[in-house]
XYZ file of C-alpha atoms in Angstrom:
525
model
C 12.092 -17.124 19.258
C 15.754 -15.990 19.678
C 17.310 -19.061 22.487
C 20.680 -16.958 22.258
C 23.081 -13.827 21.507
C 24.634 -16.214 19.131
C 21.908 -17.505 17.393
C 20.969 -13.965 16.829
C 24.579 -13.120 15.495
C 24.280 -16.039 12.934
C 20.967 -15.064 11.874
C 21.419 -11.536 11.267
C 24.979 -12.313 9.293
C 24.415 -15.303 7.540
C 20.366 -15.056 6.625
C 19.905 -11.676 4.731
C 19.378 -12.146 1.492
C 21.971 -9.577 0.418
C 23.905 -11.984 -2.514
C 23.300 -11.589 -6.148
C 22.895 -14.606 -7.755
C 20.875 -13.676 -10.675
C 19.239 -10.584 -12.780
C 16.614 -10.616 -15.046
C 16.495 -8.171 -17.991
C 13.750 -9.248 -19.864
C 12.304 -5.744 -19.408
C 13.324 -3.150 -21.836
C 11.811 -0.208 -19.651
C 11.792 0.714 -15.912
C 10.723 -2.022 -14.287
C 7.467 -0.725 -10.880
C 6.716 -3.677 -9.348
C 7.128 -7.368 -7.878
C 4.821 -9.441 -6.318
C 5.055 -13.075 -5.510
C 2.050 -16.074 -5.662
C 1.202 -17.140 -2.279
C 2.794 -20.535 -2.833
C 6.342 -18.958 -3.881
C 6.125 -20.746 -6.863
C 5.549 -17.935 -9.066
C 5.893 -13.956 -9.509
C 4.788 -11.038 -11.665
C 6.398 -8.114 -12.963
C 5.206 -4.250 -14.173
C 6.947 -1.911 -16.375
C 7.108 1.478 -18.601
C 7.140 -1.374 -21.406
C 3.450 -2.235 -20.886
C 4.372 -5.944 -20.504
C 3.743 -7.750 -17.613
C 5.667 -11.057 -17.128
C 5.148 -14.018 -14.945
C 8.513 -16.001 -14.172
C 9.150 -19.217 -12.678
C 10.555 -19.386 -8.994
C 13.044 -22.681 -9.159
C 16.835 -22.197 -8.401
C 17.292 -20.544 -11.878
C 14.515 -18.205 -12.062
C 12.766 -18.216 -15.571
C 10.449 -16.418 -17.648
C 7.439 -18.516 -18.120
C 4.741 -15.860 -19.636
C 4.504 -12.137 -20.779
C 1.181 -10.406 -21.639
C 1.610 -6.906 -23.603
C -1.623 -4.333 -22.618
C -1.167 -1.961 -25.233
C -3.684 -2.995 -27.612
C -5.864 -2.303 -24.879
C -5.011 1.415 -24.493
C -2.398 1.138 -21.913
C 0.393 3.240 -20.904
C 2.119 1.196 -18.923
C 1.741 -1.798 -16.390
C 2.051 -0.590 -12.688
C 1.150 -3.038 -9.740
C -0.062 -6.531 -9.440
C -1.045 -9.185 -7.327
C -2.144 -12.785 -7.562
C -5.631 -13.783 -5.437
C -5.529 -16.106 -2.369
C -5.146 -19.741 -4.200
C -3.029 -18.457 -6.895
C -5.663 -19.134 -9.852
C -5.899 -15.608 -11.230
C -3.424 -12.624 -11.657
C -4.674 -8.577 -10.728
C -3.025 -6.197 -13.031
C -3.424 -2.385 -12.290
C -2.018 -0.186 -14.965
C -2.682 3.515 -17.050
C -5.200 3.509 -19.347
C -4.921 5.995 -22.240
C -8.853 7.369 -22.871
C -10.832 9.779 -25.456
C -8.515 13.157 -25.821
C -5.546 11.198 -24.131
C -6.747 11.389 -20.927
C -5.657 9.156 -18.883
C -7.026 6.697 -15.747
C -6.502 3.464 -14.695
C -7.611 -0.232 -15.347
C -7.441 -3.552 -13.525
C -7.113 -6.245 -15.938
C -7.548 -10.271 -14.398
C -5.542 -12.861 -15.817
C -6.161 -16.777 -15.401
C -3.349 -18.567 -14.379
C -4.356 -21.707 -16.027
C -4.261 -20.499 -19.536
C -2.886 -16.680 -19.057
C -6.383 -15.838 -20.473
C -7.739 -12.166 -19.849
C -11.255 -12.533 -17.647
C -12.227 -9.310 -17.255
C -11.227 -5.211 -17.510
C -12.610 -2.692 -14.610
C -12.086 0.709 -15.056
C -9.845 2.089 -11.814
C -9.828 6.151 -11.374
C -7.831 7.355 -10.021
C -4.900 5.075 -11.200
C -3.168 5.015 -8.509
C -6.020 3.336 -6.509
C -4.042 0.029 -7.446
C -6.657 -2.267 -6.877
C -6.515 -5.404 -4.593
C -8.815 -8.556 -3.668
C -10.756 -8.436 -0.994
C -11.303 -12.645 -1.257
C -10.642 -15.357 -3.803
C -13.535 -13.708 -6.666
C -13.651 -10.451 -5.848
C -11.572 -7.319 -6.264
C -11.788 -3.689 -4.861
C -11.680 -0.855 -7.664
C -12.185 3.528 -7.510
C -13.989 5.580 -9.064
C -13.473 9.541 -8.622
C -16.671 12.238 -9.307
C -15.887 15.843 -9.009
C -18.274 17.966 -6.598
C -16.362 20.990 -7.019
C -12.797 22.841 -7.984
C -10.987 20.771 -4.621
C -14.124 18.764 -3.737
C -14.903 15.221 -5.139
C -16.481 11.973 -4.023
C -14.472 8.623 -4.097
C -16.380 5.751 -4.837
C -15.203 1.705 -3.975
C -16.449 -0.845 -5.989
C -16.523 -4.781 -5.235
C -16.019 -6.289 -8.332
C -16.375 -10.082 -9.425
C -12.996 -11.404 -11.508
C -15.615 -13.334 -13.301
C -17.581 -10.275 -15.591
C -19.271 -13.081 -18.409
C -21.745 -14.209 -16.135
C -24.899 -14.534 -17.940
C -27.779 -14.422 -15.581
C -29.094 -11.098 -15.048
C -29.987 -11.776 -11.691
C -26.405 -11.986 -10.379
C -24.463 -8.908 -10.272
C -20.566 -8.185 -11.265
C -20.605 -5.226 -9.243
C -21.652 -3.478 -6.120
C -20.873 -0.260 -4.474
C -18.962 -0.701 -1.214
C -18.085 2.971 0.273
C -18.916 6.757 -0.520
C -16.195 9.029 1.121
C -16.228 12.407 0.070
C -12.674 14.149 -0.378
C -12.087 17.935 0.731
C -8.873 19.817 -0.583
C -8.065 18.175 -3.452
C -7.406 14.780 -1.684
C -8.796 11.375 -3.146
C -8.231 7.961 -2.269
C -5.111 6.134 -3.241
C -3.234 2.991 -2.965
C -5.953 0.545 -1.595
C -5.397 -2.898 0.491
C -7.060 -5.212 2.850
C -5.893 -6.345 5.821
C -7.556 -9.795 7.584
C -8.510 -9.639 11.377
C -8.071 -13.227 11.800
C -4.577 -13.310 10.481
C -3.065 -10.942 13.398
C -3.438 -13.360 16.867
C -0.205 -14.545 16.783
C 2.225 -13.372 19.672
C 4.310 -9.818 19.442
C 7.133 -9.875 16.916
C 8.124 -6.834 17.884
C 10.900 -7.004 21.204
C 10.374 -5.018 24.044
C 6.821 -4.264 22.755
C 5.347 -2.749 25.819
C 8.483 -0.531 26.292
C 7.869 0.369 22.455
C 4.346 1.211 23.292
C 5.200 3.236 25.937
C 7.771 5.048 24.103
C 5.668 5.943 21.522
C 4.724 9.083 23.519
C 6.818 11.025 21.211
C 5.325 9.757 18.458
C 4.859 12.582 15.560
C 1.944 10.438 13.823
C -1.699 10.951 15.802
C -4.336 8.476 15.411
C -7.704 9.577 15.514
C -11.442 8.946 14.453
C -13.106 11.236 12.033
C -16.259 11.815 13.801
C -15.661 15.331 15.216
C -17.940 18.237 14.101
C -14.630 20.253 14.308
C -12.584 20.991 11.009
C -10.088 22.852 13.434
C -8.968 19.389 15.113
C -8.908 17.356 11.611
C -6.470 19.961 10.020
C -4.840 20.656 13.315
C -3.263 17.213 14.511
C -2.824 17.372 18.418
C 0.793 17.700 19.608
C 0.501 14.691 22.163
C 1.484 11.436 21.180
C -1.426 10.165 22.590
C -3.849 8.852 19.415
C -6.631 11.651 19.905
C -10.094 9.606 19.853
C -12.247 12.106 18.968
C -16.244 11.981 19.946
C -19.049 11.784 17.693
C -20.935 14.804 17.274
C -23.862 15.773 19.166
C -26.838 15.390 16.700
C -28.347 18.381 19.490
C -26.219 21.488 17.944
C -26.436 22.916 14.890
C -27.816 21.413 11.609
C -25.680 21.515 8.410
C -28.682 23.401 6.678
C -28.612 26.527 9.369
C -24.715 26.488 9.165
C -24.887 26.601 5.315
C -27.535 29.175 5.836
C -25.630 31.586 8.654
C -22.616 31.363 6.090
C -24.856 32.349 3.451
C -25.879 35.173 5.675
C -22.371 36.326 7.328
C -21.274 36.726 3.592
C -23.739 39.049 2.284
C -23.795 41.227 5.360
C -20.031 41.395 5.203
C -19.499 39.901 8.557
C -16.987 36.838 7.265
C -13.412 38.166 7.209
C -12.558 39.604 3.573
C -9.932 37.089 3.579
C -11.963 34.245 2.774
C -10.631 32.878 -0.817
C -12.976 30.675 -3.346
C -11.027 27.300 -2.112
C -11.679 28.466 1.239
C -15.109 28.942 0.670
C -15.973 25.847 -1.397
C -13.786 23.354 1.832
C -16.298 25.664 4.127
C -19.725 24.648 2.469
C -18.328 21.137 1.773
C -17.340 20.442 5.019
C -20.990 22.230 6.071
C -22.797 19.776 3.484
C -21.244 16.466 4.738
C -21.795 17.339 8.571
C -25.344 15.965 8.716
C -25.208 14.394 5.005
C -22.537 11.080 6.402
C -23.748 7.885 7.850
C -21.869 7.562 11.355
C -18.373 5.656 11.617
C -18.110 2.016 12.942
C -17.868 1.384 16.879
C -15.248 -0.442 18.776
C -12.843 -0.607 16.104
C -10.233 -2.203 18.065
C -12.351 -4.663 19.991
C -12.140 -6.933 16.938
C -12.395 -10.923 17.601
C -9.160 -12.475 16.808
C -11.726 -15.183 14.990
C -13.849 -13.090 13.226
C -14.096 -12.538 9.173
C -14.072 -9.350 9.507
C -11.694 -7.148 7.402
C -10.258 -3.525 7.198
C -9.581 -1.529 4.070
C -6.664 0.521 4.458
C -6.115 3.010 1.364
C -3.873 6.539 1.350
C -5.870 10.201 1.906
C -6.169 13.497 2.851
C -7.588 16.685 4.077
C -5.188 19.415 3.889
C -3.769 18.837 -0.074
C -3.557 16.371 -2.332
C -0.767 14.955 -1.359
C -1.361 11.470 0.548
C -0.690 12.252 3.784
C -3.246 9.957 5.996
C -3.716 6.557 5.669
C -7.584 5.637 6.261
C -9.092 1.920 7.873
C -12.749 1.067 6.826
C -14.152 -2.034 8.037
C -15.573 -4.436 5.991
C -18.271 -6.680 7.584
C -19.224 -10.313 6.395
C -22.430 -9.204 4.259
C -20.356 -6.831 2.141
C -17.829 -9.317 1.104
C -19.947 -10.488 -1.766
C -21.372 -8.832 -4.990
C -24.760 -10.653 -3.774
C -27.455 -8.067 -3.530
C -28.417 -4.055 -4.805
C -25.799 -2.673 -7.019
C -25.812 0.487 -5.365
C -25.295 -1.086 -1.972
C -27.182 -1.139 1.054
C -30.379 1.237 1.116
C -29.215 4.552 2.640
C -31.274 7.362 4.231
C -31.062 11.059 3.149
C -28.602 11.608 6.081
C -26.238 8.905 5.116
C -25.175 9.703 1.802
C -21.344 9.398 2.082
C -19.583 6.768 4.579
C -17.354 8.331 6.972
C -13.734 6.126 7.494
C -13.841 4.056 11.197
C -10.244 5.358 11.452
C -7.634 7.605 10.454
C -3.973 7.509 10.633
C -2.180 11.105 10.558
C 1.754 10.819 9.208
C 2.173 14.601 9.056
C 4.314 13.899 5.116
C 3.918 12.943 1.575
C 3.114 8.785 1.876
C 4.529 7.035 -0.544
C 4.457 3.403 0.256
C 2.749 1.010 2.539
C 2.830 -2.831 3.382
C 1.631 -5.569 5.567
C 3.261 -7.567 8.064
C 2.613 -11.417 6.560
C 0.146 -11.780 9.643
C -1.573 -8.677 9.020
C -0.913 -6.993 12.370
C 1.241 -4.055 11.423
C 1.060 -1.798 8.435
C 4.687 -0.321 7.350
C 4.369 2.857 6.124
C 7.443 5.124 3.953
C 7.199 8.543 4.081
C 8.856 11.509 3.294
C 8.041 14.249 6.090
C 6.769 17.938 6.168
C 8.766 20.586 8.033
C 7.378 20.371 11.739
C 5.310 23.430 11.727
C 4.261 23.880 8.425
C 0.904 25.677 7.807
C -0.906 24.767 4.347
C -2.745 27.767 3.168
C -3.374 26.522 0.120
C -4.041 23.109 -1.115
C -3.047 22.902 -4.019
C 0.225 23.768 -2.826
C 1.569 21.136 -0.758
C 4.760 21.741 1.328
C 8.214 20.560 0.672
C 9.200 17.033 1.788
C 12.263 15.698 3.554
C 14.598 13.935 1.087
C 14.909 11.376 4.069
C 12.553 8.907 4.102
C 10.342 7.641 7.216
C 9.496 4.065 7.902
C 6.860 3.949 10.201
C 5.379 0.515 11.511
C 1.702 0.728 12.814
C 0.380 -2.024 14.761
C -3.414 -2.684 13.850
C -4.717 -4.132 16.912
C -3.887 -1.435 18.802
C -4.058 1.546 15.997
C -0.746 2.894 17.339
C 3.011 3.810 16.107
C 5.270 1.726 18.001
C 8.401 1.921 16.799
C 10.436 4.518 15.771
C 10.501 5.604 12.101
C 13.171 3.222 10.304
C 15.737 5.310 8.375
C 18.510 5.208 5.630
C 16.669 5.130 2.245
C 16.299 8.255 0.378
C 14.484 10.176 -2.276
C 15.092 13.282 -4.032
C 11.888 13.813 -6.448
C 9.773 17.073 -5.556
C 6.218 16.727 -3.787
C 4.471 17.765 -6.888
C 6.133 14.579 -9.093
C 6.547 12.587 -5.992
C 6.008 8.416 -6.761
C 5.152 5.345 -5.348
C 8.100 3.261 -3.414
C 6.816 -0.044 -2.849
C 7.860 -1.919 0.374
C 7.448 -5.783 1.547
C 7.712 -7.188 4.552
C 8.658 -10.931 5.639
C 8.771 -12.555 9.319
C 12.314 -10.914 10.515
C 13.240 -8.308 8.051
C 11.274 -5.218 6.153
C 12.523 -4.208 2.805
C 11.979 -0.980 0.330
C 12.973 0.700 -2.856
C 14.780 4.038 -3.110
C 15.588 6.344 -5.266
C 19.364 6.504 -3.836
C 20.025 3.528 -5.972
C 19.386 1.230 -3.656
C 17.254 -0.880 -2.439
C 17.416 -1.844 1.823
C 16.826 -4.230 4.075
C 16.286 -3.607 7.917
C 15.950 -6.129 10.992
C 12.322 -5.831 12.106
C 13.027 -6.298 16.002
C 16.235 -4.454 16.062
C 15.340 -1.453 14.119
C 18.887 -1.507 12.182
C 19.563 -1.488 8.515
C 21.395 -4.559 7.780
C 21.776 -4.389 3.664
C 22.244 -1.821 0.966
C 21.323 -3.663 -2.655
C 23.407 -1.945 -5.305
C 21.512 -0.929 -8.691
C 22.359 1.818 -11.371
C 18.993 3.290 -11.080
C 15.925 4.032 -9.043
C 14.636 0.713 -6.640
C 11.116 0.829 -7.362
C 9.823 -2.884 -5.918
C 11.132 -5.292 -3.628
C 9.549 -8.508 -2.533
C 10.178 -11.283 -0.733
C 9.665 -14.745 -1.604
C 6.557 -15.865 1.016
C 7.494 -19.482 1.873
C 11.618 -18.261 1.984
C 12.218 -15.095 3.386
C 16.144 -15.387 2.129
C 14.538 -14.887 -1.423
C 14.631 -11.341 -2.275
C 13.797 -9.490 -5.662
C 14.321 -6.250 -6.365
C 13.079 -4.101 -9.743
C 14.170 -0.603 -10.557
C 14.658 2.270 -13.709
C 17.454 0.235 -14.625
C 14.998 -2.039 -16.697
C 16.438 -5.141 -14.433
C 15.307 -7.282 -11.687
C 18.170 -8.709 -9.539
C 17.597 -11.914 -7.752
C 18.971 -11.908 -3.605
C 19.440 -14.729 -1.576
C 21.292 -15.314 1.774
C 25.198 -16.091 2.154
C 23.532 -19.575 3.808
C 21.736 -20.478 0.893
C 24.399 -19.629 -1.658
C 26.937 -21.905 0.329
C 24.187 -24.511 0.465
C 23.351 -24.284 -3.339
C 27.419 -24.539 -4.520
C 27.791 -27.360 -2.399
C 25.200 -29.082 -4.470
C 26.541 -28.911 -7.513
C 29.226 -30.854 -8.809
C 32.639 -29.796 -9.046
C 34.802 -30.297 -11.869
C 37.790 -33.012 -11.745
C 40.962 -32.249 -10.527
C 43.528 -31.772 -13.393
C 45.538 -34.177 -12.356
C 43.264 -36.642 -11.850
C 41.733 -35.642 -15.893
C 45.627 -36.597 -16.984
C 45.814 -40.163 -15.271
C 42.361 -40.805 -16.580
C 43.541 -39.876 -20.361
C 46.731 -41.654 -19.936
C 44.977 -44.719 -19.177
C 42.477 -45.008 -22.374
């Protein structure tokens, strides 16, 4: 929308919302995460101090309400996010069980009255949680197969859990996706199909598409019959749109059966270990035992209700290194119906994801474009030929992190990986650095003390945001993207807005008298 080089100068100098004007230290632990109402009117805070706070957006920000969710068990408050007209408040946080175990829960908060609805159990915790429309919210479950083998379960949820009537249900099952090498699913969200038809924001996007051949981050569809290609990501940047087996070859029962055999006759190599073994017959099991993925993925209406789930996964270790897309059709959107979900033959006992994303490193942060069209995605990379023998041993991860921007129409990388942020925390205690994204600029934590903020056609870093500890959150303000917050270990939350807006907001108020003219005026009376 640019008309000149100018325009473009003043915009990129005078817009950012790199100014401190205010910071909030309410908090008395380290503060994980910001998100804003949809109206701008309002946003919620998480923290260590199981508190979470909603404040009051005018032009001195205030705190308006604080809930403490310790006396229900919790650790700590960890992610949240208000529903699409602003009525009720999801709060994800660590729930302390029997023996001190721990999981997560999703508490709903009214808006009207700050009133806790409802409590769903979340497992793992770092699921999050998000709503998938104005009622209902999307919650995990996790049930262990085996040592490295598990099922993940998604669960539609209603916000409203006192209905009465026994013939409406609170709950349905949504997906069954079983996890192989110690992976689960993590961080869940929804993107909306019929938000993404507006023109490219990106500049030069065909020439970005088209660049994109070196790419390090294949796309593909699980439906081969191959584990070699899933573990093995092809080297071309191409995404790698893999065919759905042939229900003509072999049957998961003989495979399970000539392993069985090749075993006891001694005729599988002696190197075979027990996590080996267990992936083998998992992987074997699943084969004929998932119901097929969805076709034509990326044919999509612009108009239609559909909707994908996008949520963090894996099948190498248990790190988070793909990012899976499930589509959610029209019918599903609604608790209406069995509890258990559609009925399912014997052959379609797990769902298998309509897409996968492969970022080849530890993920550890995504967000959506505020049309929907293009997932951002931080990352901290793996060495480029790394082998993982072992799951449970992930390899080391780049201190540098990635920003990669995925366009969802398409399902392809196309631009290259933002950089400047860092973080130094081993893949074994590696944690969650929240991004946000507005209509020129993308923002993230790091744990460099800073927080950043990059030009989203440009592909520069325009801001560093100075705090004395870890950037956990940032988030800007929806309806004013020169509003930007950012939360971090420091147990504060500094307010950012643009040198425009500051200039705008002194000029406003009123400036004191002249001394002079203060003398004549007391000289007179």
């Amino acid at each position: 929308a640019a008309v000149s080089w100018y325009g473009e100068f003043q915009r990129l100098y005078d817009t950012i919302p790199c100014v401190e004007v205010q910071a909030l230290k309410e908090h008395n632990d380290q503060v994980l995460h910001l998100s804003f109402s949809h109206s701008g009117c309002l946003f919620a805070s998480c923290s260590k101090d199981c508190t979470v706070k909603i404040w009051s957006n005018e032009l001195d920000i205030s705190l308006q309400h604080s809930s403490n969710m310790r006396p229900y068990n919790w650790s700590y408050t960890q992610f949240s996010q208000f529903n699409s007209d602003d009525s009720l408040l999801l709060v994800s946080g660590v729930f302390v069980g029997p023996h001190n175990s721990s999981s997560g829960e999703i508490a709903v908060i009214s808006m009207e009255n700050f009133t806790l609805l409802s409590r769903v159990r979340n497992k793992p915790y770092d699921v999050f949680g998000c709503w998938l429309n104005e009622t209902n919210l999307i919650s995990g479950n996790l049930h262990r197969i085996g040592r490295i083998t598990s099922c993940s379960v998604l669960w539609l949820n209603n916000a409203f859990q006192g209905i009465e009537s026994e013939n409406v249900n609170v709950v349905k099952r949504l997906f069954k996706i079983q996890n192989l090498n110690a992976s689960t699913i993590r961080t869940v969200m929804v993107a909306d199909c019929s938000r993404y038809d507006s023109p490219d924001l990106l500049l030069d996007y065909e020439e970005q598409l088209a660049a994109s051949s070196t790419s390090t981050c294949p796309v593909f569809d699980l439906g081969s019959d191959s584990e070699e290609e899933e573990a093995k990501p092809k080297q071309t940047s191409e995404p790698a749109v893999q065919e759905l087996p042939d229900d003509g070859g072999v049957t998961a029962e003989d495979g399970l059966q000539q392993l069985f055999d090749d075993i006891m006759e001694g005729r599988v190599r002696p190197a075979v270990t027990e996590t080996e073994l267990e992936t083998k017959v998992a992987e074997l099991f699943v084969r004929n035992r998932t119901k097929p993925p969805e076709l034509n993925l990326l044919s999509t209406d612009s108009n239609s209700k559909t909707k994908y789930l996008i949520f963090t996964t894996g099948c190498l270790t248990y790190s988070p290194h793909q990012i899976g897309i499930k589509r959610i059709l029209p019918h599903q959107m609604t608790t209406a119906g069995p509890v258990l979900g559609e009925e399912r033959r014997s052959d379609e006992f797990f769902d298998s994801l309509d897409h996968v994303i492969d970022i080849h490193g530890h993920i550890i942060g995504m967000g959506l474009s505020p049309d929907h069209r293009y997932l951002y995605v931080n990352s901290r990379a793996w060495p480029r030929d790394c082998v993982i023998s072992d799951p449970m041993q992930p390899p080391p991860i780049a201190e540098e992190i990635d920003l990669h921007v995925f366009d969802l129409k398409t399902m392809k990388e196309v631009k290259r990986a933002l950089r400047a942020h860092r973080a130094y925390t081993p893949n074994e205690e590696c944690f969650f650095i929240f991004l946000d994204v507005s209509r020129d600029f993308v923002a993230s934590g790091a744990e460099d003390r800073h927080g950043y903020i990059w030009d989203r056609h440009y592909n520069i870093c325009l801001a560093k945001l100075q705090h004395d500890n870890v950037v956990n959150s940032v988030a800007f303000s929806p309806v004013e993207q020169e509003l930007l917050l950012t939360a971090s270990d420091d147990t504060t939350i500094k307010v950012w807005r643009s040198p425009r807006v500051v200039r705008i907001q002194q000029a406003r108020k009123p400036r004191p008298r002249k001394l002079l003219f203060s003398w004549l005026m007391n000289q007179r009376s």
